[in-house]
Amino acid sequence: NDTREETAHFADVTITPLAAIVPGKTRMFSTLETINIKSRDRRAVCIIPQPGLRRAEAPNWSVDGHLYFNSAGKLYKIKADLPAGTPATGPAATPVQVDLGLLTNINNDHLISPDNKLLAVSDQSQGNRQSAIWVLPLTGAGQGDAAPRRVTENTPSYLHGWSPDSKTLAYCAQ
């Protein structure tokens, strides 16, 4: 209600100068936030100073409380259901890079399967450097069955959806 005035009282507040958090001449930040739909409360899960990782893009939830997001062609995950009061910077809020094996330039098109077992990504680091869709275990790439498997022959192709049974992908292609 933009016509209502309210007063708030704060206690035990610490204000830390920005320079103490991010040394150097960083001017831009990317903030990954969650919003409670009912209360509309916003919570910063992670604040990414730039340079460093570029911006956080296209977050997707996993059932174990992680948000998966891409930045600078890589995929990261971060625990999103941290206890109240956990700062958006520091060890608890540090993104962990997901091992995608030979895939080194993904774009915003990445999804977690409804059964929470697979990850599908659009990547443009292989072959003709145009986007193709790949599938791999949610746990990341590795040897044998964990290696990324290309599922589209024609490029460019861009991932956009997963069927409820985790067996079919929807995508756009030229």
Tab-separated table of N, CA and C in Angstrom:
chain	number	residue	atom	x	y	z
A	1	ASN	N	0.854	-1.166	0.000
A	1	ASN	CA	0.000	0.000	0.000
A	1	ASN	C	0.900	1.229	0.000
A	2	ASP	N	1.013	1.892	-1.141
A	2	ASP	CA	1.948	3.005	-1.266
A	2	ASP	C	1.443	4.306	-0.642
A	3	THR	N	0.258	4.297	-0.055
A	3	THR	CA	-0.246	5.507	0.603
A	3	THR	C	-0.117	5.416	2.118
A	4	ARG	N	0.348	4.297	2.610
A	4	ARG	CA	0.424	4.066	4.052
A	4	ARG	C	1.831	4.368	4.562
A	5	GLU	N	1.939	4.994	5.709
A	5	GLU	CA	3.218	5.274	6.336
A	5	GLU	C	3.384	4.364	7.532
A	6	GLU	N	4.576	3.796	7.686
A	6	GLU	CA	4.855	2.923	8.820
A	6	GLU	C	6.210	3.265	9.389
A	7	THR	N	6.432	2.897	10.637
A	7	THR	CA	7.707	3.103	11.303
A	7	THR	C	8.251	1.747	11.717
A	8	ALA	N	9.532	1.552	11.515
A	8	ALA	CA	10.181	0.307	11.914
A	8	ALA	C	11.313	0.639	12.880
A	9	HIS	N	11.508	-0.214	13.864
A	9	HIS	CA	12.594	-0.058	14.831
A	9	HIS	C	13.529	-1.245	14.662
A	10	PHE	N	14.819	-0.972	14.567
A	10	PHE	CA	15.809	-2.016	14.373
A	10	PHE	C	16.729	-2.068	15.585
A	11	ALA	N	17.207	-3.268	15.906
A	11	ALA	CA	18.159	-3.438	17.001
A	11	ALA	C	19.235	-4.413	16.550
A	12	ASP	N	20.391	-4.329	17.145
A	12	ASP	CA	21.517	-5.220	16.836
A	12	ASP	C	21.834	-5.235	15.342
A	13	VAL	N	21.937	-4.076	14.750
A	13	VAL	CA	22.223	-3.932	13.326
A	13	VAL	C	23.673	-3.541	13.146
A	14	THR	N	24.342	-4.190	12.213
A	14	THR	CA	25.705	-3.832	11.861
A	14	THR	C	25.716	-3.375	10.412
A	15	ILE	N	26.316	-2.236	10.175
A	15	ILE	CA	26.458	-1.747	8.803
A	15	ILE	C	27.920	-1.863	8.441
A	16	THR	N	28.190	-2.637	7.396
A	16	THR	CA	29.556	-2.872	6.953
A	16	THR	C	29.794	-2.086	5.675
A	17	PRO	N	30.830	-1.281	5.636
A	17	PRO	CA	31.110	-0.536	4.407
A	17	PRO	C	31.335	-1.490	3.243
A	18	LEU	N	30.870	-1.128	2.080
A	18	LEU	CA	30.995	-1.967	0.898
A	18	LEU	C	32.445	-2.321	0.610
A	19	ALA	N	33.347	-1.390	0.828
A	19	ALA	CA	34.760	-1.651	0.557
A	19	ALA	C	35.282	-2.805	1.407
A	20	ALA	N	34.724	-3.015	2.600
A	20	ALA	CA	35.169	-4.117	3.457
A	20	ALA	C	34.685	-5.458	2.928
A	21	ILE	N	33.602	-5.440	2.151
A	21	ILE	CA	33.074	-6.682	1.595
A	21	ILE	C	33.743	-7.011	0.276
A	22	VAL	N	33.882	-6.028	-0.590
A	22	VAL	CA	34.421	-6.246	-1.928
A	22	VAL	C	35.556	-5.253	-2.168
A	23	PRO	N	36.801	-5.716	-2.039
A	23	PRO	CA	37.912	-4.799	-2.270
A	23	PRO	C	38.030	-4.448	-3.761
A	24	GLY	N	38.682	-3.356	-4.036
A	24	GLY	CA	38.918	-2.973	-5.420
A	24	GLY	C	37.884	-2.000	-5.934
A	25	LYS	N	37.768	-1.952	-7.260
A	25	LYS	CA	36.897	-0.969	-7.892
A	25	LYS	C	35.623	-1.581	-8.448
A	26	THR	N	35.161	-2.655	-7.851
A	26	THR	CA	33.940	-3.293	-8.323
A	26	THR	C	32.776	-2.324	-8.222
A	27	ARG	N	32.007	-2.219	-9.280
A	27	ARG	CA	30.877	-1.311	-9.299
A	27	ARG	C	29.548	-2.032	-9.491
A	28	MET	N	29.576	-3.254	-10.002
A	28	MET	CA	28.340	-3.959	-10.301
A	28	MET	C	28.244	-5.247	-9.497
A	29	PHE	N	26.993	-5.644	-9.216
A	29	PHE	CA	26.723	-6.874	-8.493
A	29	PHE	C	25.581	-7.595	-9.188
A	30	SER	N	25.560	-8.882	-9.062
A	30	SER	CA	24.413	-9.673	-9.484
A	30	SER	C	23.885	-10.332	-8.218
A	31	THR	N	22.600	-10.176	-7.958
A	31	THR	CA	22.015	-10.726	-6.746
A	31	THR	C	20.985	-11.783	-7.116
A	32	LEU	N	21.165	-12.973	-6.596
A	32	LEU	CA	20.215	-14.056	-6.774
A	32	LEU	C	19.276	-14.015	-5.575
A	33	GLU	N	17.992	-13.791	-5.818
A	33	GLU	CA	17.027	-13.624	-4.743
A	33	GLU	C	15.879	-14.614	-4.870
A	34	THR	N	15.259	-14.896	-3.734
A	34	THR	CA	14.004	-15.643	-3.721
A	34	THR	C	12.936	-14.718	-3.159
A	35	ILE	N	11.696	-14.951	-3.566
A	35	ILE	CA	10.569	-14.154	-3.093
A	35	ILE	C	9.470	-15.103	-2.639
A	36	ASN	N	9.052	-14.965	-1.383
A	36	ASN	CA	7.928	-15.732	-0.870
A	36	ASN	C	6.660	-15.176	-1.513
A	37	ILE	N	5.920	-16.008	-2.211
A	37	ILE	CA	4.756	-15.539	-2.959
A	37	ILE	C	3.681	-14.977	-2.040
A	38	LYS	N	3.459	-15.612	-0.903
A	38	LYS	CA	2.402	-15.157	-0.010
A	38	LYS	C	2.759	-13.829	0.660
A	39	SER	N	3.922	-13.770	1.276
A	39	SER	CA	4.295	-12.563	2.027
A	39	SER	C	5.015	-11.530	1.162
A	40	ARG	N	5.515	-11.951	0.024
A	40	ARG	CA	6.315	-11.140	-0.890
A	40	ARG	C	7.646	-10.711	-0.271
A	41	ASP	N	8.083	-11.435	0.770
A	41	ASP	CA	9.385	-11.166	1.368
A	41	ASP	C	10.469	-11.618	0.408
A	42	ARG	N	11.471	-10.773	0.224
A	42	ARG	CA	12.598	-11.088	-0.656
A	42	ARG	C	13.798	-11.489	0.187
A	43	ARG	N	14.576	-12.425	-0.340
A	43	ARG	CA	15.762	-12.876	0.378
A	43	ARG	C	16.912	-13.030	-0.599
A	44	ALA	N	18.011	-12.356	-0.347
A	44	ALA	CA	19.204	-12.501	-1.182
A	44	ALA	C	19.878	-13.815	-0.809
A	45	VAL	N	19.958	-14.725	-1.771
A	45	VAL	CA	20.614	-16.013	-1.555
A	45	VAL	C	22.109	-15.873	-1.784
A	46	CYS	N	22.469	-15.036	-2.758
A	46	CYS	CA	23.864	-14.905	-3.149
A	46	CYS	C	24.069	-13.544	-3.800
A	47	ILE	N	25.137	-12.862	-3.428
A	47	ILE	CA	25.517	-11.605	-4.068
A	47	ILE	C	26.850	-11.844	-4.769
A	48	ILE	N	26.859	-11.631	-6.074
A	48	ILE	CA	28.048	-11.908	-6.875
A	48	ILE	C	28.652	-10.585	-7.324
A	49	PRO	N	29.845	-10.256	-6.811
A	49	PRO	CA	30.495	-9.037	-7.273
A	49	PRO	C	31.069	-9.236	-8.673
A	50	GLN	N	31.086	-8.176	-9.441
A	50	GLN	CA	31.689	-8.236	-10.774
A	50	GLN	C	32.854	-7.265	-10.785
A	51	PRO	N	34.007	-7.566	-11.329
A	51	PRO	CA	34.308	-8.778	-12.083
A	51	PRO	C	34.352	-10.006	-11.176
A	52	GLY	N	34.588	-11.120	-11.778
A	52	GLY	CA	34.471	-12.411	-11.119
A	52	GLY	C	33.482	-13.181	-11.944
A	53	LEU	N	32.579	-13.867	-11.304
A	53	LEU	CA	31.477	-14.422	-12.061
A	53	LEU	C	30.742	-13.251	-12.677
A	54	ARG	N	30.174	-13.456	-13.826
A	54	ARG	CA	29.358	-12.373	-14.374
A	54	ARG	C	28.016	-12.431	-13.678
A	55	ARG	N	26.952	-12.109	-14.332
A	55	ARG	CA	25.656	-12.097	-13.659
A	55	ARG	C	25.101	-13.514	-13.493
A	56	ALA	N	24.320	-13.690	-12.451
A	56	ALA	CA	23.602	-14.948	-12.233
A	56	ALA	C	22.362	-14.917	-13.111
A	57	GLU	N	22.151	-15.990	-13.890
A	57	GLU	CA	21.022	-16.021	-14.812
A	57	GLU	C	20.264	-17.335	-14.698
A	58	ALA	N	18.962	-17.282	-14.964
A	58	ALA	CA	18.082	-18.435	-15.143
A	58	ALA	C	18.133	-19.444	-13.992
A	59	PRO	N	17.829	-19.029	-12.761
A	59	PRO	CA	17.863	-19.987	-11.654
A	59	PRO	C	16.740	-21.026	-11.752
A	60	ASN	N	17.061	-22.253	-11.368
A	60	ASN	CA	16.107	-23.360	-11.324
A	60	ASN	C	16.260	-24.077	-9.990
A	61	TRP	N	15.138	-24.406	-9.345
A	61	TRP	CA	15.153	-25.113	-8.066
A	61	TRP	C	15.377	-26.605	-8.257
A	62	SER	N	16.052	-27.221	-7.308
A	62	SER	CA	16.078	-28.687	-7.204
A	62	SER	C	15.294	-29.043	-5.947
A	63	VAL	N	14.869	-30.293	-5.843
A	63	VAL	CA	14.059	-30.674	-4.685
A	63	VAL	C	14.858	-30.676	-3.378
A	64	ASP	N	16.192	-30.683	-3.464
A	64	ASP	CA	16.993	-30.668	-2.240
A	64	ASP	C	17.346	-29.253	-1.776
A	65	GLY	N	16.666	-28.233	-2.327
A	65	GLY	CA	16.845	-26.870	-1.840
A	65	GLY	C	17.985	-26.089	-2.465
A	66	HIS	N	18.511	-26.558	-3.601
A	66	HIS	CA	19.546	-25.807	-4.308
A	66	HIS	C	18.928	-25.017	-5.456
A	67	LEU	N	19.547	-23.898	-5.762
A	67	LEU	CA	19.241	-23.176	-6.986
A	67	LEU	C	20.409	-23.405	-7.940
A	68	TYR	N	20.090	-23.798	-9.157
A	68	TYR	CA	21.082	-23.955	-10.212
A	68	TYR	C	20.964	-22.730	-11.106
A	69	PHE	N	22.082	-22.093	-11.412
A	69	PHE	CA	22.063	-20.923	-12.279
A	69	PHE	C	23.310	-20.914	-13.156
A	70	ASN	N	23.211	-20.207	-14.275
A	70	ASN	CA	24.379	-20.119	-15.139
A	70	ASN	C	25.021	-18.742	-15.011
A	71	SER	N	26.324	-18.712	-15.267
A	71	SER	CA	27.088	-17.477	-15.281
A	71	SER	C	28.330	-17.711	-16.125
A	72	ALA	N	28.528	-16.861	-17.112
A	72	ALA	CA	29.729	-16.912	-17.956
A	72	ALA	C	29.940	-18.289	-18.589
A	73	GLY	N	28.858	-18.935	-19.028
A	73	GLY	CA	28.970	-20.206	-19.733
A	73	GLY	C	29.096	-21.434	-18.851
A	74	LYS	N	29.100	-21.251	-17.552
A	74	LYS	CA	29.225	-22.356	-16.594
A	74	LYS	C	27.924	-22.491	-15.808
A	75	LEU	N	27.746	-23.634	-15.160
A	75	LEU	CA	26.573	-23.864	-14.324
A	75	LEU	C	27.032	-23.960	-12.873
A	76	TYR	N	26.271	-23.323	-11.986
A	76	TYR	CA	26.585	-23.310	-10.565
A	76	TYR	C	25.357	-23.726	-9.773
A	77	LYS	N	25.611	-24.190	-8.547
A	77	LYS	CA	24.498	-24.446	-7.640
A	77	LYS	C	24.841	-23.830	-6.298
A	78	ILE	N	23.772	-23.458	-5.585
A	78	ILE	CA	23.946	-22.855	-4.280
A	78	ILE	C	22.765	-23.269	-3.411
A	79	LYS	N	23.025	-23.536	-2.162
A	79	LYS	CA	21.961	-23.880	-1.223
A	79	LYS	C	21.090	-22.647	-1.030
A	80	ALA	N	19.801	-22.775	-1.331
A	80	ALA	CA	18.918	-21.611	-1.299
A	80	ALA	C	18.060	-21.543	-0.057
A	81	ASP	N	17.972	-22.622	0.688
A	81	ASP	CA	17.133	-22.601	1.884
A	81	ASP	C	17.997	-22.510	3.146
A	82	LEU	N	18.882	-21.518	3.161
A	82	LEU	CA	19.757	-21.303	4.311
A	82	LEU	C	18.950	-20.772	5.491
A	83	PRO	N	19.412	-21.012	6.698
A	83	PRO	CA	18.694	-20.503	7.869
A	83	PRO	C	18.575	-18.981	7.833
A	84	ALA	N	17.508	-18.468	8.416
A	84	ALA	CA	17.303	-17.019	8.491
A	84	ALA	C	18.506	-16.372	9.156
A	85	GLY	N	18.907	-15.235	8.639
A	85	GLY	CA	20.041	-14.517	9.199
A	85	GLY	C	21.364	-14.868	8.553
A	86	THR	N	21.409	-15.917	7.710
A	86	THR	CA	22.638	-16.263	7.020
A	86	THR	C	22.933	-15.180	5.990
A	87	PRO	N	24.133	-14.592	6.012
A	87	PRO	CA	24.423	-13.533	5.049
A	87	PRO	C	24.491	-14.069	3.623
A	88	ALA	N	24.236	-13.181	2.654
A	88	ALA	CA	24.245	-13.568	1.242
A	88	ALA	C	25.662	-13.639	0.686
A	89	THR	N	26.657	-13.416	1.513
A	89	THR	CA	28.049	-13.609	1.126
A	89	THR	C	28.684	-14.486	2.186
A	90	GLY	N	29.792	-15.119	1.844
A	90	GLY	CA	30.470	-15.972	2.804
A	90	GLY	C	30.349	-17.433	2.398
A	91	PRO	N	30.965	-18.333	3.168
A	91	PRO	CA	31.038	-19.752	2.793
A	91	PRO	C	29.686	-20.407	2.569
A	92	ALA	N	28.688	-20.101	3.386
A	92	ALA	CA	27.386	-20.747	3.250
A	92	ALA	C	26.684	-20.326	1.964
A	93	ALA	N	27.055	-19.175	1.418
A	93	ALA	CA	26.392	-18.657	0.229
A	93	ALA	C	27.338	-18.603	-0.964
A	94	THR	N	28.306	-19.504	-0.998
A	94	THR	CA	29.258	-19.534	-2.102
A	94	THR	C	28.785	-20.532	-3.159
A	95	PRO	N	28.590	-20.078	-4.398
A	95	PRO	CA	28.175	-21.000	-5.455
A	95	PRO	C	29.248	-22.053	-5.735
A	96	VAL	N	28.805	-23.258	-6.063
A	96	VAL	CA	29.693	-24.363	-6.407
A	96	VAL	C	29.482	-24.681	-7.888
A	97	GLN	N	30.566	-24.745	-8.649
A	97	GLN	CA	30.448	-25.047	-10.068
A	97	GLN	C	30.077	-26.511	-10.269
A	98	VAL	N	29.106	-26.763	-11.155
A	98	VAL	CA	28.680	-28.114	-11.496
A	98	VAL	C	29.573	-28.622	-12.620
A	99	ASP	N	30.087	-29.837	-12.480
A	99	ASP	CA	30.941	-30.434	-13.506
A	99	ASP	C	30.096	-30.822	-14.713
A	100	LEU	N	30.274	-30.119	-15.818
A	100	LEU	CA	29.556	-30.428	-17.052
A	100	LEU	C	30.449	-31.132	-18.068
A	101	GLY	N	31.613	-31.571	-17.632
A	101	GLY	CA	32.504	-32.292	-18.536
A	101	GLY	C	32.964	-31.410	-19.686
A	102	LEU	N	32.756	-31.879	-20.908
A	102	LEU	CA	33.231	-31.166	-22.086
A	102	LEU	C	32.401	-29.941	-22.439
A	103	LEU	N	31.297	-29.720	-21.754
A	103	LEU	CA	30.429	-28.576	-22.046
A	103	LEU	C	30.937	-27.346	-21.292
A	104	THR	N	31.416	-26.368	-22.034
A	104	THR	CA	32.070	-25.217	-21.407
A	104	THR	C	31.436	-23.869	-21.740
A	105	ASN	N	30.342	-23.886	-22.512
A	105	ASN	CA	29.725	-22.609	-22.870
A	105	ASN	C	28.210	-22.755	-22.954
A	106	ILE	N	27.574	-23.014	-21.798
A	106	ILE	CA	26.124	-23.157	-21.807
A	106	ILE	C	25.483	-21.770	-21.863
A	107	ASN	N	24.228	-21.752	-22.291
A	107	ASN	CA	23.489	-20.493	-22.279
A	107	ASN	C	22.400	-20.583	-21.208
A	108	ASN	N	21.413	-19.728	-21.261
A	108	ASN	CA	20.380	-19.687	-20.221
A	108	ASN	C	19.463	-20.899	-20.207
A	109	ASP	N	19.558	-21.762	-21.178
A	109	ASP	CA	18.628	-22.885	-21.294
A	109	ASP	C	19.174	-24.107	-20.558
A	110	HIS	N	18.799	-24.233	-19.297
A	110	HIS	CA	19.138	-25.419	-18.515
A	110	HIS	C	17.958	-25.742	-17.605
A	111	LEU	N	17.688	-27.044	-17.477
A	111	LEU	CA	16.537	-27.488	-16.690
A	111	LEU	C	16.883	-28.735	-15.891
A	112	ILE	N	16.216	-28.873	-14.754
A	112	ILE	CA	16.310	-30.084	-13.939
A	112	ILE	C	15.068	-30.907	-14.241
A	113	SER	N	15.248	-32.201	-14.475
A	113	SER	CA	14.107	-33.063	-14.786
A	113	SER	C	13.143	-33.124	-13.602
A	114	PRO	N	11.849	-33.319	-13.870
A	114	PRO	CA	10.868	-33.396	-12.781
A	114	PRO	C	11.172	-34.484	-11.751
A	115	ASP	N	11.849	-35.565	-12.169
A	115	ASP	CA	12.202	-36.607	-11.205
A	115	ASP	C	13.502	-36.284	-10.448
A	116	ASN	N	14.076	-35.107	-10.744
A	116	ASN	CA	15.275	-34.609	-10.068
A	116	ASN	C	16.503	-35.497	-10.272
A	117	LYS	N	16.558	-36.194	-11.400
A	117	LYS	CA	17.695	-37.075	-11.676
A	117	LYS	C	18.601	-36.554	-12.783
A	118	LEU	N	18.024	-35.799	-13.719
A	118	LEU	CA	18.780	-35.378	-14.896
A	118	LEU	C	18.837	-33.863	-15.021
A	119	LEU	N	19.847	-33.446	-15.736
A	119	LEU	CA	20.045	-32.051	-16.065
A	119	LEU	C	20.110	-31.971	-17.587
A	120	ALA	N	19.398	-31.033	-18.174
A	120	ALA	CA	19.490	-30.794	-19.617
A	120	ALA	C	19.994	-29.373	-19.800
A	121	VAL	N	20.905	-29.186	-20.751
A	121	VAL	CA	21.478	-27.869	-21.007
A	121	VAL	C	21.590	-27.633	-22.503
A	122	SER	N	21.545	-26.369	-22.888
A	122	SER	CA	21.911	-25.964	-24.237
A	122	SER	C	23.340	-25.449	-24.149
A	123	ASP	N	24.223	-25.997	-24.988
A	123	ASP	CA	25.634	-25.629	-24.943
A	123	ASP	C	26.119	-25.343	-26.351
A	124	GLN	N	27.017	-24.371	-26.479
A	124	GLN	CA	27.546	-24.030	-27.788
A	124	GLN	C	29.066	-24.109	-27.848
A	125	SER	N	29.652	-25.021	-27.075
A	125	SER	CA	31.110	-25.138	-27.065
A	125	SER	C	31.623	-26.247	-27.984
A	126	GLN	N	30.736	-27.092	-28.492
A	126	GLN	CA	31.174	-28.255	-29.261
A	126	GLN	C	30.844	-28.095	-30.748
A	127	GLY	N	31.543	-28.864	-31.568
A	127	GLY	CA	31.235	-28.917	-33.001
A	127	GLY	C	31.311	-27.567	-33.675
A	128	ASN	N	30.186	-27.149	-34.269
A	128	ASN	CA	30.154	-25.909	-35.041
A	128	ASN	C	29.927	-24.662	-34.188
A	129	ARG	N	29.996	-24.800	-32.884
A	129	ARG	CA	29.843	-23.696	-31.937
A	129	ARG	C	28.444	-23.082	-31.960
A	130	GLN	N	27.454	-23.854	-32.394
A	130	GLN	CA	26.063	-23.436	-32.298
A	130	GLN	C	25.402	-24.288	-31.226
A	131	SER	N	24.372	-23.747	-30.621
A	131	SER	CA	23.734	-24.385	-29.479
A	131	SER	C	23.131	-25.753	-29.830
A	132	ALA	N	23.462	-26.740	-29.007
A	132	ALA	CA	22.880	-28.081	-29.082
A	132	ALA	C	22.441	-28.466	-27.671
A	133	ILE	N	21.505	-29.398	-27.580
A	133	ILE	CA	20.972	-29.798	-26.272
A	133	ILE	C	21.637	-31.088	-25.809
A	134	TRP	N	22.011	-31.102	-24.559
A	134	TRP	CA	22.710	-32.222	-23.943
A	134	TRP	C	21.996	-32.605	-22.648
A	135	VAL	N	22.104	-33.883	-22.278
A	135	VAL	CA	21.533	-34.395	-21.033
A	135	VAL	C	22.637	-35.110	-20.252
A	136	LEU	N	22.621	-34.945	-18.932
A	136	LEU	CA	23.582	-35.618	-18.065
A	136	LEU	C	22.963	-35.764	-16.680
A	137	PRO	N	23.554	-36.583	-15.816
A	137	PRO	CA	23.018	-36.719	-14.461
A	137	PRO	C	23.074	-35.395	-13.704
A	138	LEU	N	22.115	-35.165	-12.837
A	138	LEU	CA	22.090	-33.944	-12.035
A	138	LEU	C	23.344	-33.842	-11.165
A	139	THR	N	23.937	-34.959	-10.817
A	139	THR	CA	25.140	-34.970	-9.993
A	139	THR	C	26.368	-34.462	-10.745
A	140	GLY	N	26.256	-34.299	-12.064
A	140	GLY	CA	27.368	-33.779	-12.850
A	140	GLY	C	27.975	-34.822	-13.764
A	141	ALA	N	28.896	-34.350	-14.582
A	141	ALA	CA	29.547	-35.208	-15.575
A	141	ALA	C	30.636	-36.037	-14.914
A	142	GLY	N	31.077	-36.990	-15.609
A	142	GLY	CA	32.149	-37.858	-15.146
A	142	GLY	C	32.442	-38.843	-16.252
A	143	GLN	N	32.812	-40.002	-15.896
A	143	GLN	CA	33.136	-41.030	-16.877
A	143	GLN	C	31.926	-41.918	-17.152
A	144	GLY	N	31.929	-42.577	-18.308
A	144	GLY	CA	30.884	-43.553	-18.633
A	144	GLY	C	29.510	-42.944	-18.748
A	145	ASP	N	28.550	-43.499	-17.995
A	145	ASP	CA	27.154	-43.079	-18.078
A	145	ASP	C	26.931	-41.645	-17.619
A	146	ALA	N	27.877	-41.065	-16.882
A	146	ALA	CA	27.697	-39.705	-16.373
A	146	ALA	C	28.114	-38.654	-17.398
A	147	ALA	N	28.771	-39.058	-18.482
A	147	ALA	CA	29.204	-38.088	-19.488
A	147	ALA	C	27.989	-37.461	-20.168
A	148	PRO	N	28.085	-36.176	-20.531
A	148	PRO	CA	26.973	-35.538	-21.238
A	148	PRO	C	26.655	-36.278	-22.546
A	149	ARG	N	25.360	-36.400	-22.835
A	149	ARG	CA	24.900	-37.076	-24.061
A	149	ARG	C	24.124	-36.060	-24.896
A	150	ARG	N	24.579	-35.860	-26.126
A	150	ARG	CA	23.911	-34.912	-27.017
A	150	ARG	C	22.599	-35.520	-27.503
A	151	VAL	N	21.511	-34.728	-27.442
A	151	VAL	CA	20.208	-35.253	-27.840
A	151	VAL	C	19.630	-34.570	-29.077
A	152	THR	N	20.223	-33.474	-29.544
A	152	THR	CA	19.758	-32.850	-30.789
A	152	THR	C	20.874	-32.898	-31.818
A	153	GLU	N	20.514	-33.276	-33.031
A	153	GLU	CA	21.509	-33.310	-34.109
A	153	GLU	C	21.661	-31.949	-34.763
A	154	ASN	N	20.536	-31.302	-35.050
A	154	ASN	CA	20.569	-30.031	-35.758
A	154	ASN	C	20.830	-28.872	-34.812
A	155	THR	N	21.562	-27.891	-35.325
A	155	THR	CA	21.863	-26.691	-34.548
A	155	THR	C	21.492	-25.472	-35.373
A	156	PRO	N	21.172	-24.381	-34.730
A	156	PRO	CA	21.063	-24.246	-33.284
A	156	PRO	C	19.774	-24.861	-32.752
A	157	SER	N	19.821	-25.350	-31.535
A	157	SER	CA	18.632	-25.860	-30.837
A	157	SER	C	18.695	-25.375	-29.393
A	158	TYR	N	17.530	-24.930	-28.904
A	158	TYR	CA	17.456	-24.297	-27.589
A	158	TYR	C	16.401	-24.979	-26.731
A	159	LEU	N	16.817	-25.444	-25.584
A	159	LEU	CA	15.979	-26.155	-24.625
A	159	LEU	C	14.932	-25.232	-24.007
A	160	HIS	N	13.692	-25.752	-23.849
A	160	HIS	CA	12.665	-24.918	-23.225
A	160	HIS	C	11.739	-25.639	-22.261
A	161	GLY	N	11.682	-26.949	-22.242
A	161	GLY	CA	10.772	-27.603	-21.303
A	161	GLY	C	11.052	-29.082	-21.169
A	162	TRP	N	10.524	-29.640	-20.104
A	162	TRP	CA	10.675	-31.058	-19.825
A	162	TRP	C	9.298	-31.619	-19.509
A	163	SER	N	8.966	-32.771	-20.049
A	163	SER	CA	7.666	-33.388	-19.775
A	163	SER	C	7.601	-33.839	-18.319
A	164	PRO	N	6.384	-33.932	-17.748
A	164	PRO	CA	6.238	-34.324	-16.345
A	164	PRO	C	6.840	-35.696	-16.016
A	165	ASP	N	6.931	-36.590	-17.007
A	165	ASP	CA	7.499	-37.915	-16.735
A	165	ASP	C	9.018	-37.971	-16.939
A	166	SER	N	9.643	-36.841	-17.224
A	166	SER	CA	11.112	-36.736	-17.405
A	166	SER	C	11.631	-37.499	-18.621
A	167	LYS	N	10.770	-37.833	-19.595
A	167	LYS	CA	11.202	-38.635	-20.744
A	167	LYS	C	11.301	-37.833	-22.049
A	168	THR	N	10.721	-36.620	-22.080
A	168	THR	CA	10.665	-35.871	-23.324
A	168	THR	C	11.021	-34.418	-23.092
A	169	LEU	N	11.839	-33.862	-23.993
A	169	LEU	CA	12.209	-32.452	-23.927
A	169	LEU	C	11.475	-31.665	-24.998
A	170	ALA	N	11.139	-30.424	-24.701
A	170	ALA	CA	10.590	-29.507	-25.703
A	170	ALA	C	11.700	-28.496	-26.005
A	171	TYR	N	11.838	-28.159	-27.311
A	171	TYR	CA	12.898	-27.218	-27.675
A	171	TYR	C	12.519	-26.507	-28.976
A	172	CYS	N	13.253	-25.449	-29.227
A	172	CYS	CA	13.123	-24.704	-30.489
A	172	CYS	C	14.405	-24.940	-31.276
A	173	ALA	N	14.271	-25.031	-32.593
A	173	ALA	CA	15.446	-25.241	-33.439
A	173	ALA	C	15.231	-24.599	-34.794
A	174	GLN	N	16.336	-24.346	-35.458
A	174	GLN	CA	16.241	-23.799	-36.800
A	174	GLN	C	15.874	-24.906	-37.763
